[in-house]
Amino acid sequence: MAGHNDNSSNIYKQGLEKNAANYVPLSPLTFIARSAYIYPDRVSVIHGQRRYTWLETFNRARRLASALEARGIKEGDTVAVMLNNTPEMYECHFGVPVTGAVLNTLNTRLDPEAVAFMLNHGEAKILITDKEYSHIVGPALEKLGRSIVVIDVNDSEYTGPGDLLGEKDYEALLAEGTPDYEWKGPQDEWDAISLNYTSGTTGNPKGVVYHHRGAYLNAMSNIVSWGMPPHSVYLWTLPMFHCNGWCFPWTMAANAGTNVCLRRVDPKLILQSIRENKVTHYCGAPIVHSMLANAPAEWREGINHGVSGLIAAAPPPAAVIEGMAKIGFKITHVYGLTETYGPASVCAQQPEWFDLPVGEQVNLNGRQGVRYHAQEAITVLDPATMEAVPWDNETMGEIMFRGNLVMKGYLKNPKATEESFAGGYYHTGDLAVMQADGYVKIKDRSKDVIISGGENISSIEVEDTLYRHPAVMAAAVVATPDPKWGEVPAAFIELKDGVSITEVEIIEFCREHMARFKVPKKVIFGPLPKTSTGKIQKYVLREMAKSTAAIE
Amino acid sequence: MAGHNDNSSNIYKQGLEKNAANYVPLSPLTFIARSAYIYPDRVSVIHGQRRYTWLETFNRARRLASALEARGIKEGDTVAVMLNNTPEMYECHFGVPVTGAVLNTLNTRLDPEAVAFMLNHGEAKILITDKEYSHIVGPALEKLGRSIVVIDVNDSEYTGPGDLLGEKDYEALLAEGTPDYEWKGPQDEWDAISLNYTSGTTGNPKGVVYHHRGAYLNAMSNIVSWGMPPHSVYLWTLPMFHCNGWCFPWTMAANAGTNVCLRRVDPKLILQSIRENKVTHYCGAPIVHSMLANAPAEWREGINHGVSGLIAAAPPPAAVIEGMAKIGFKITHVYGLTETYGPASVCAQQPEWFDLPVGEQVNLNGRQGVRYHAQEAITVLDPATMEAVPWDNETMGEIMFRGNLVMKGYLKNPKATEESFAGGYYHTGDLAVMQADGYVKIKDRSKDVIISGGENISSIEVEDTLYRHPAVMAAAVVATPDPKWGEVPAAFIELKDGVSITEVEIIEFCREHMARFKVPKKVIFGPLPKTSTGKIQKYVLREMAKSTAAIE
């Protein structure tokens, strides 16, 4: 019945409402149902000797869902997991949210305190945990102050130490469930699908909440923005606990491809898997790609099909992009944060770049680029005025995102949520310039900028130079206190196997390639502390630099 | 402020609302802005000697939008177009809806009465029309009973007769506008984007209304479901006035590819364009593909890059699919209706099919298949009970769709809208069976089934047999009244050039290949009446068959 309202003069708003036939809330859960229907016998997941088809994976996810519901799990509950990239982890990305519950993937490198904090903050009712992490999870459970249901994953591909902590094994849990479970999407596409805690350097971790709509859209956008063909073979080098593997569990279900699991990042194992499983696609932090580029050539023998990689999670050093080009892997750089469902911008390649000298190509390809298809905007704004910076490659501003690939907000943290969305954009905290072609080029995390004698030094720029030195495997530059300049750069360097070099030689190399005030005043050699996703932990280095400064 | 409501126990529904940073209504208008930003100099549209880049096309669309707004066009208004596949038509797919108005694309084969009906029913305020159709549009405007703004497209690629009817030329209209127009999406993704009248055989045409959300999702789904790589070169063999070219104007903007325009479907011109423009993709009705498969081999010379085609709009005869395979074009069969944004299901190919004999491959590939990524369901139901038919390849039911690729409804026709959505599914009116692998196989349009002595005869099945005869170029089978059997099949056949055959030979061929009761009782040779999209007009043939029967 057409009444008198604001739309009474608009003929397109009368008698054309949503109904069960023409509206379904967006959810990536629809993709696994589609692949199981159309490709029941295609291989969905490979894990060592284990092989599953799409119908099997779907049935396992349905068993999981029905077993969870039988234990009282319902809409708005939290199910936490402490898992590697295993079939169980993949199944949880479907079997948990289909119940209306929210999947909270925990970083396997956390300490017991952090795990306990997250389990309590997220109000997890069930925890599914891999035996390998019992030394963390056990103490964490003791700190909880309440009891929750614990389910063990006892992976046949894991042969190391560990204890079973739970009341039941994952396979026994599945046996409680039924594959006849009715698969259905959420009531509302704005409903939460997952919870990812960010590893802040100060204060408590923040719980980033994703919704079904965003997960659906980024699952599609990964395919369209990367140009991923149907039935790709995807190697899980990126942890699924990190931004839900950049939404790739759902992308691969839409793609009806094959997930190749991997418990740990090891270049020899990765290259072996790429060869044996004819892997076509993978994602990872620069360190993952760097390991592949620097691996002995014989490990890569027999890999002559095309391999495409997405690189992100930290600004990629130019040398890594160059190294990958040399071994014939096609690398695309994407950028995003936990708050943006993983990648939400891409350094879209232009055909004319391929005619440029390699060095220039590498510079162009290493940028944060332009928006993903499903994102509305990436831009660089002055955070005080919210004015866009000119496209002059010089004026610094903060990278901001806007669109459907931005989180719902931080769980139970309205203050942080509001701050992060101030002015109608998500504030990344990354500093950047806008280049003449409208591509964003990151300069630094705001907290990583080194302010020396009033001048800003981009730690990334100094690192890029260090990476160009043939002896350097990995490098990180941080601020260290200096009585004269306030701060000066200190360089931490991990050398390639079998090479040696002195501090003086490194400093000399820097002087040849950069302004004098940017040259590190100190060089420390040794392995760099990294997160599980390969991000170098600069706050650790900052502490080290400070204590070295104090001693000297 | 968290209040007491139904969601008060769900921590994921508190303080995590939509805001300007994390929610943007879905609209395919975002894609042209993206391509113009990232690929300003890439070729967007080719039309004869004319070439546009993405920035130019975007600027022309912005000029169009601002000129329309200056003339009072606003949200909920209708702008009608009577255009071929030209750059202007492409621009209208963006420049009209960005104003909030709705694009009504008129079929260029309509008669003046039908055009006048649609302009009045849709309440069009402006009509943009190609000079070629002045003989239809002129009389239509006289019948309108009101005056509307008319803008002419005077295409340099058109050299035939025609008059300029409007107050202004399209280029002059663009000159009124500005490329500084602010590009923005709709307030609500449920807002209408386009209006497509269906050519019903009885009663007045119905106006199918699309929304921005569905257009966005099918634009993405065309890429993902077809596996279309970025920067494809797409030839416009399918009219953009037909279901908005199956949403491909928006798909190509997302793809950042190149649109190759074509004013008319001519096999020699098509093959020439494929060769010269290195066309990689095109869509069309079976007749279009059939013309290419049957074209002289020398017209195809020099085409040795991969060409992929989507086939739909009518059930594809097996012989056409086979013919395309022979000339090396990769054909994918999709299915849908105006009411489903064009293609909403796909006959997804299984790798094992390629090892089968060609005949079997063709049978498998010719089915209506399984749901598109962005559609929730295609199924075959008993329309009386809404129960699914068994997967027995035998029990007939009606094809029904459900999901985000189903129209808003019929404009100003709540009764038809309600009927079409009865029971929570869109009713297609097509009869089908479900095969053992869950693929839908169409048997007939409900109105095309021939009921002979109480037995149902699928006209499509008889046509498929006729197409296998080497002399047959096109075939259509309809019911004709029969005093004994009620109805009997009559066959209309268009022969290939330079062959001749008798009615008796055709009937003999049919007797060898089908049950006796299905064999046509009458065969009529001659050109078949077709719609602009290549659909054979069975209602015309039915009249012809009836009058022949009366004479005999």
Coordinates of N, CA and C in Angstrom, one line a residue, chain B residues 379-531:
Chain B
T379 N 16.8 -23.2 -9.1 CA 16.3 -24.6 -8.8 C 15.1 -24.9 -9.7
V380 N 14.6 -26.1 -9.6 CA 13.5 -26.5 -10.4 C 12.4 -27.0 -9.4
L381 N 11.3 -26.3 -9.3 CA 10.3 -26.6 -8.3 C 8.9 -26.9 -9.0
D382 N 8.1 -27.6 -8.3 CA 6.8 -27.8 -8.8 C 6.1 -26.5 -8.4
P383 N 5.6 -25.7 -9.3 CA 5.0 -24.4 -9.0 C 3.8 -24.5 -8.1
A384 N 3.1 -25.6 -8.1 CA 1.9 -25.7 -7.2 C 2.3 -25.9 -5.8
T385 N 3.3 -26.8 -5.5 CA 3.7 -27.2 -4.2 C 4.9 -26.4 -3.7
M386 N 5.7 -25.9 -4.6 CA 7.0 -25.3 -4.3 C 8.0 -26.3 -3.8
E387 N 7.7 -27.6 -4.1 CA 8.7 -28.7 -3.7 C 9.7 -28.8 -4.9
A388 N 10.9 -29.1 -4.5 CA 12.0 -29.4 -5.5 C 11.7 -30.7 -6.2
V389 N 11.9 -30.7 -7.5 CA 11.8 -32.0 -8.3 C 13.0 -32.8 -7.9
P390 N 12.8 -34.2 -8.0 CA 14.0 -35.1 -7.8 C 15.0 -34.9 -9.0
W391 N 16.2 -35.2 -8.7 CA 17.3 -35.1 -9.7 C 17.3 -36.3 -10.6
D392 N 16.2 -36.5 -11.3 CA 16.0 -37.7 -12.1 C 16.0 -37.5 -13.6
N393 N 16.2 -36.2 -14.0 CA 16.3 -35.9 -15.4 C 15.0 -36.2 -16.1
E394 N 13.9 -36.2 -15.3 CA 12.6 -36.6 -15.9 C 11.5 -35.8 -15.4
T395 N 11.4 -35.5 -14.1 CA 10.3 -34.8 -13.6 C 10.4 -33.3 -13.9
M396 N 9.4 -32.9 -14.6 CA 9.4 -31.5 -15.0 C 8.9 -30.6 -13.9
G397 N 9.5 -29.4 -13.9 CA 9.1 -28.4 -12.9 C 9.5 -27.0 -13.5
E398 N 9.3 -26.0 -12.8 CA 9.6 -24.6 -13.3 C 10.9 -24.1 -12.7
I399 N 11.7 -23.5 -13.6 CA 12.9 -22.9 -13.1 C 12.6 -21.7 -12.2
M400 N 13.2 -21.7 -11.1 CA 13.0 -20.5 -10.1 C 14.4 -20.0 -9.7
F401 N 14.5 -18.7 -9.5 CA 15.7 -18.1 -9.0 C 15.4 -17.4 -7.6
R402 N 16.4 -17.3 -6.8 CA 16.3 -16.6 -5.6 C 17.7 -15.9 -5.3
G403 N 17.7 -14.6 -4.9 CA 18.9 -14.0 -4.5 C 19.1 -12.6 -5.0
N404 N 20.3 -12.1 -4.9 CA 20.5 -10.7 -5.2 C 20.5 -10.3 -6.7
L405 N 20.5 -11.3 -7.5 CA 20.4 -11.1 -9.0 C 18.9 -11.3 -9.4
V406 N 18.0 -10.8 -8.6 CA 16.6 -10.8 -9.0 C 16.1 -9.4 -8.9
M407 N 15.4 -8.9 -9.9 CA 14.9 -7.5 -10.0 C 14.2 -7.1 -8.7
K408 N 14.1 -5.7 -8.6 CA 13.2 -5.1 -7.6 C 11.8 -5.5 -7.8
G409 N 11.4 -5.6 -9.0 CA 10.0 -5.9 -9.4 C 9.6 -5.2 -10.7
Y410 N 8.3 -5.3 -11.0 CA 7.8 -4.7 -12.2 C 7.2 -3.3 -11.8
L411 N 7.6 -2.3 -12.6 CA 7.2 -0.9 -12.3 C 5.7 -0.7 -12.4
K412 N 5.1 -0.1 -11.4 CA 3.7 0.2 -11.3 C 2.8 -1.0 -11.7
N413 N 3.3 -2.2 -11.2 CA 2.5 -3.4 -11.5 C 2.6 -4.4 -10.3
P414 N 2.1 -4.0 -9.2 CA 2.2 -4.8 -8.0 C 1.7 -6.2 -8.1
K415 N 0.7 -6.3 -9.0 CA 0.1 -7.7 -9.1 C 1.1 -8.6 -9.8
A416 N 1.6 -8.2 -10.9 CA 2.6 -9.0 -11.6 C 3.8 -9.2 -10.8
T417 N 4.2 -8.2 -10.0 CA 5.4 -8.4 -9.1 C 5.1 -9.5 -8.1
E418 N 4.0 -9.4 -7.5 CA 3.6 -10.3 -6.4 C 3.6 -11.7 -7.0
E419 N 2.9 -11.9 -8.1 CA 2.8 -13.2 -8.7 C 4.2 -13.8 -9.1
S420 N 5.0 -12.9 -9.6 CA 6.3 -13.5 -10.0 C 7.2 -13.9 -8.9
F421 N 6.9 -13.3 -7.7 CA 7.7 -13.7 -6.5 C 7.0 -14.6 -5.5
A422 N 5.9 -15.2 -6.0 CA 5.1 -16.1 -5.1 C 6.0 -17.2 -4.5
G423 N 5.8 -17.3 -3.2 CA 6.5 -18.4 -2.5 C 8.0 -18.1 -2.2
G424 N 8.4 -16.9 -2.4 CA 9.8 -16.5 -2.1 C 10.8 -16.9 -3.2
Y425 N 10.3 -17.2 -4.4 CA 11.2 -17.4 -5.6 C 10.7 -16.6 -6.8
Y426 N 11.6 -16.2 -7.6 CA 11.2 -15.6 -8.9 C 10.9 -16.8 -9.9
H427 N 9.7 -16.7 -10.4 CA 9.2 -17.8 -11.3 C 9.5 -17.4 -12.8
T428 N 10.3 -18.2 -13.4 CA 10.8 -17.9 -14.8 C 9.8 -18.2 -15.9
G429 N 8.9 -19.2 -15.6 CA 8.0 -19.6 -16.7 C 8.7 -20.6 -17.6
D430 N 9.9 -21.0 -17.3 CA 10.6 -22.0 -18.1 C 10.5 -23.3 -17.4
L431 N 10.3 -24.4 -18.2 CA 10.1 -25.7 -17.7 C 11.4 -26.5 -17.9
A432 N 11.7 -27.2 -16.9 CA 13.0 -27.9 -16.9 C 13.0 -29.2 -16.0
V433 N 14.1 -29.9 -16.1 CA 14.3 -31.0 -15.2 C 15.6 -30.8 -14.5
M434 N 15.8 -31.5 -13.4 CA 17.1 -31.4 -12.7 C 17.9 -32.7 -13.1
Q435 N 19.1 -32.6 -13.5 CA 19.9 -33.8 -13.9 C 20.6 -34.3 -12.7
A436 N 21.2 -35.5 -12.8 CA 21.8 -36.2 -11.7 C 22.9 -35.4 -11.0
D437 N 23.6 -34.5 -11.7 CA 24.7 -33.7 -11.1 C 24.2 -32.4 -10.6
G438 N 22.8 -32.2 -10.5 CA 22.3 -31.0 -10.0 C 22.3 -29.8 -10.9
Y439 N 22.6 -30.1 -12.2 CA 22.5 -29.0 -13.2 C 21.0 -29.0 -13.8
V440 N 20.6 -27.8 -14.0 CA 19.3 -27.6 -14.6 C 19.3 -27.7 -16.1
K441 N 18.4 -28.4 -16.6 CA 18.3 -28.6 -18.1 C 16.9 -28.2 -18.5
I442 N 16.8 -27.1 -19.3 CA 15.6 -26.6 -19.7 C 14.9 -27.5 -20.7
K443 N 13.6 -27.6 -20.6 CA 12.8 -28.4 -21.5 C 12.1 -27.5 -22.5
D444 N 11.5 -26.4 -21.9 CA 10.8 -25.5 -22.8 C 10.3 -24.3 -22.0
R445 N 10.0 -23.3 -22.7 CA 9.1 -22.2 -22.1 C 7.8 -22.9 -21.9
S446 N 7.2 -22.6 -20.8 CA 5.9 -23.2 -20.5 C 4.9 -23.0 -21.7
K447 N 5.0 -21.8 -22.3 CA 4.1 -21.5 -23.4 C 4.5 -22.2 -24.7
D448 N 5.7 -22.7 -24.8 CA 6.2 -23.3 -26.0 C 6.0 -24.9 -26.0
V449 N 5.6 -25.4 -24.9 CA 5.5 -26.9 -24.9 C 4.3 -27.3 -25.8
I450 N 4.5 -28.4 -26.5 CA 3.5 -28.8 -27.5 C 2.8 -30.0 -26.8
I451 N 1.5 -29.9 -26.7 CA 0.8 -31.0 -26.0 C 0.0 -31.8 -27.1
S452 N 0.5 -33.0 -27.4 CA 0.0 -33.7 -28.5 C -0.6 -35.1 -28.0
G453 N -1.8 -35.2 -28.1 CA -2.5 -36.5 -27.7 C -2.2 -36.7 -26.2
G454 N -2.1 -35.7 -25.4 CA -1.8 -35.8 -24.0 C -0.4 -35.9 -23.6
E455 N 0.5 -36.1 -24.6 CA 1.9 -36.1 -24.4 C 2.6 -34.8 -24.5
N456 N 3.5 -34.4 -23.6 CA 4.3 -33.2 -23.7 C 5.4 -33.4 -24.7
I457 N 5.5 -32.5 -25.6 CA 6.7 -32.5 -26.5 C 7.5 -31.2 -26.3
S458 N 8.7 -31.4 -26.0 CA 9.6 -30.2 -25.8 C 10.0 -29.7 -27.2
S459 N 9.6 -28.5 -27.5 CA 10.0 -27.9 -28.8 C 11.5 -27.9 -28.9
I460 N 12.2 -27.7 -27.8 CA 13.7 -27.5 -27.9 C 14.3 -28.9 -28.3
E461 N 13.8 -29.9 -27.8 CA 14.3 -31.3 -28.1 C 14.2 -31.5 -29.6
V462 N 13.1 -31.2 -30.2 CA 12.9 -31.4 -31.6 C 13.8 -30.5 -32.4
E463 N 14.0 -29.2 -31.9 CA 14.9 -28.3 -32.6 C 16.3 -28.8 -32.6
D464 N 16.7 -29.3 -31.4 CA 18.1 -29.8 -31.3 C 18.4 -30.9 -32.3
T465 N 17.4 -31.7 -32.6 CA 17.6 -32.8 -33.6 C 17.7 -32.1 -35.0
L466 N 16.8 -31.2 -35.3 CA 16.8 -30.5 -36.6 C 18.2 -29.8 -36.8
Y467 N 18.7 -29.2 -35.8 CA 20.0 -28.5 -35.9 C 21.1 -29.4 -36.3
R468 N 20.9 -30.7 -36.0 CA 22.0 -31.7 -36.3 C 22.0 -32.0 -37.8
H469 N 21.0 -31.7 -38.5 CA 21.0 -31.9 -39.9 C 21.9 -30.9 -40.6
P470 N 22.8 -31.4 -41.5 CA 23.8 -30.5 -42.1 C 23.3 -29.4 -42.9
A471 N 22.0 -29.5 -43.4 CA 21.5 -28.4 -44.3 C 20.9 -27.3 -43.4
V472 N 20.7 -27.5 -42.2 CA 19.9 -26.6 -41.4 C 20.7 -25.5 -40.7
M473 N 20.4 -24.3 -41.0 CA 21.0 -23.1 -40.4 C 20.4 -22.7 -39.1
A474 N 19.0 -22.7 -39.1 CA 18.3 -22.3 -37.9 C 16.9 -23.1 -38.0
A475 N 16.4 -23.4 -36.8 CA 15.1 -24.1 -36.8 C 14.3 -23.7 -35.6
A476 N 13.0 -23.8 -35.8 CA 12.1 -23.5 -34.7 C 10.9 -24.4 -34.8
V477 N 10.4 -24.9 -33.7 CA 9.3 -25.8 -33.7 C 8.2 -25.2 -32.8
V478 N 7.0 -25.2 -33.3 CA 5.9 -24.7 -32.6 C 4.7 -25.6 -32.7
A479 N 3.7 -25.4 -31.8 CA 2.5 -26.2 -31.9 C 1.6 -25.6 -33.0
T480 N 0.9 -26.5 -33.6 CA -0.1 -26.1 -34.6 C -1.4 -27.0 -34.3
P481 N -2.6 -26.4 -34.4 CA -3.8 -27.1 -34.0 C -4.0 -28.3 -34.9
D482 N -4.4 -29.4 -34.3 CA -4.7 -30.6 -35.1 C -6.0 -31.2 -34.6
P483 N -6.9 -31.6 -35.5 CA -8.2 -32.1 -35.1 C -8.1 -33.4 -34.3
K484 N -7.2 -34.2 -34.6 CA -7.1 -35.5 -33.9 C -6.3 -35.4 -32.6
W485 N -5.1 -34.8 -32.7 CA -4.2 -34.8 -31.5 C -4.2 -33.6 -30.6
G486 N -5.1 -32.6 -31.0 CA -5.1 -31.4 -30.3 C -4.0 -30.4 -30.8
E487 N -2.8 -30.8 -30.6 CA -1.7 -30.0 -31.2 C -0.7 -31.0 -31.8
V488 N 0.0 -30.6 -32.8 CA 1.1 -31.3 -33.4 C 2.3 -30.3 -33.6
P489 N 3.5 -30.9 -33.7 CA 4.6 -30.0 -34.0 C 4.7 -29.6 -35.4
A490 N 5.0 -28.3 -35.6 CA 5.3 -27.8 -37.0 C 6.7 -27.2 -36.9
A491 N 7.5 -27.5 -38.0 CA 8.9 -27.1 -38.0 C 9.1 -26.0 -39.0
F492 N 9.8 -24.9 -38.6 CA 10.2 -23.8 -39.5 C 11.7 -23.9 -39.6
I493 N 12.2 -23.9 -40.8 CA 13.6 -24.1 -41.1 C 14.2 -23.1 -42.0
E494 N 15.3 -22.6 -41.6 CA 16.1 -21.7 -42.4 C 17.3 -22.5 -42.9
L495 N 17.5 -22.6 -44.2 CA 18.6 -23.5 -44.7 C 19.9 -22.7 -44.9
K496 N 21.0 -23.5 -44.9 CA 22.3 -22.8 -45.1 C 22.3 -22.4 -46.6
D497 N 23.2 -21.5 -46.9 CA 23.3 -21.0 -48.3 C 23.7 -22.2 -49.2
G498 N 23.0 -22.2 -50.3 CA 23.4 -23.1 -51.4 C 23.0 -24.6 -51.2
V499 N 22.1 -24.9 -50.2 CA 21.7 -26.3 -50.1 C 20.2 -26.3 -50.3
S500 N 19.7 -27.5 -50.7 CA 18.2 -27.6 -50.8 C 17.9 -29.0 -50.2
I501 N 16.7 -29.1 -49.8 CA 16.2 -30.3 -49.1 C 14.7 -30.3 -49.1
T502 N 14.1 -31.4 -49.1 CA 12.6 -31.5 -49.1 C 12.0 -31.7 -47.7
E503 N 10.7 -31.4 -47.6 CA 10.0 -31.6 -46.4 C 10.1 -33.1 -46.0
V504 N 9.9 -34.0 -47.0 CA 10.0 -35.4 -46.7 C 11.3 -35.9 -46.1
E505 N 12.4 -35.3 -46.7 CA 13.7 -35.7 -46.2 C 13.9 -35.3 -44.7
I506 N 13.4 -34.1 -44.4 CA 13.5 -33.6 -43.0 C 12.7 -34.5 -42.1
I507 N 11.5 -34.9 -42.5 CA 10.6 -35.7 -41.7 C 11.3 -37.1 -41.5
E508 N 11.9 -37.6 -42.6 CA 12.5 -38.9 -42.5 C 13.7 -38.8 -41.5
F509 N 14.5 -37.7 -41.6 CA 15.6 -37.5 -40.6 C 15.1 -37.5 -39.2
C510 N 14.0 -36.9 -39.0 CA 13.4 -36.8 -37.6 C 13.0 -38.2 -37.1
R511 N 12.4 -38.9 -38.0 CA 11.9 -40.3 -37.6 C 13.0 -41.1 -37.2
E512 N 14.2 -40.9 -37.8 CA 15.4 -41.7 -37.4 C 15.9 -41.4 -36.0
H513 N 15.6 -40.1 -35.6 CA 16.2 -39.6 -34.4 C 15.3 -39.3 -33.2
M514 N 14.0 -39.6 -33.4 CA 13.2 -39.3 -32.2 C 11.9 -40.2 -32.2
A515 N 11.2 -40.2 -31.1 CA 10.0 -40.9 -31.0 C 9.0 -40.4 -32.1
R516 N 8.2 -41.3 -32.6 CA 7.3 -41.0 -33.7 C 6.4 -39.8 -33.4
F517 N 5.8 -39.7 -32.2 CA 4.8 -38.7 -31.8 C 5.4 -37.3 -31.8
K518 N 6.8 -37.2 -31.7 CA 7.4 -35.9 -31.6 C 7.8 -35.4 -33.0
V519 N 7.7 -36.2 -34.0 CA 8.1 -35.8 -35.4 C 7.2 -34.7 -35.9
P520 N 7.8 -33.6 -36.4 CA 6.9 -32.5 -37.0 C 6.0 -33.1 -38.1
K521 N 4.8 -32.6 -38.1 CA 3.8 -33.1 -39.1 C 3.9 -32.2 -40.3
K522 N 4.6 -31.1 -40.2 CA 4.7 -30.1 -41.3 C 6.0 -29.4 -41.2
V523 N 6.6 -29.1 -42.4 CA 7.9 -28.4 -42.4 C 7.8 -27.2 -43.4
I524 N 8.1 -26.1 -42.9 CA 8.1 -24.9 -43.7 C 9.4 -24.2 -43.8
F525 N 9.9 -24.0 -45.0 CA 11.2 -23.4 -45.2 C 11.1 -21.9 -45.5
G526 N 12.2 -21.2 -45.0 CA 12.2 -19.8 -45.2 C 12.9 -19.1 -44.1
P527 N 13.2 -17.8 -44.2 CA 13.9 -17.1 -43.1 C 13.0 -17.0 -41.8
L528 N 13.6 -17.1 -40.7 CA 12.9 -17.1 -39.4 C 12.8 -15.7 -38.9
P529 N 11.6 -15.3 -38.4 CA 11.5 -14.0 -37.8 C 12.2 -13.9 -36.4
K530 N 13.1 -12.9 -36.3 CA 13.9 -12.9 -35.0 C 13.7 -11.5 -34.3
T531 N 13.9 -11.5 -33.0 CA 14.0 -10.2 -32.3 C 15.4 -9.7 -32.5

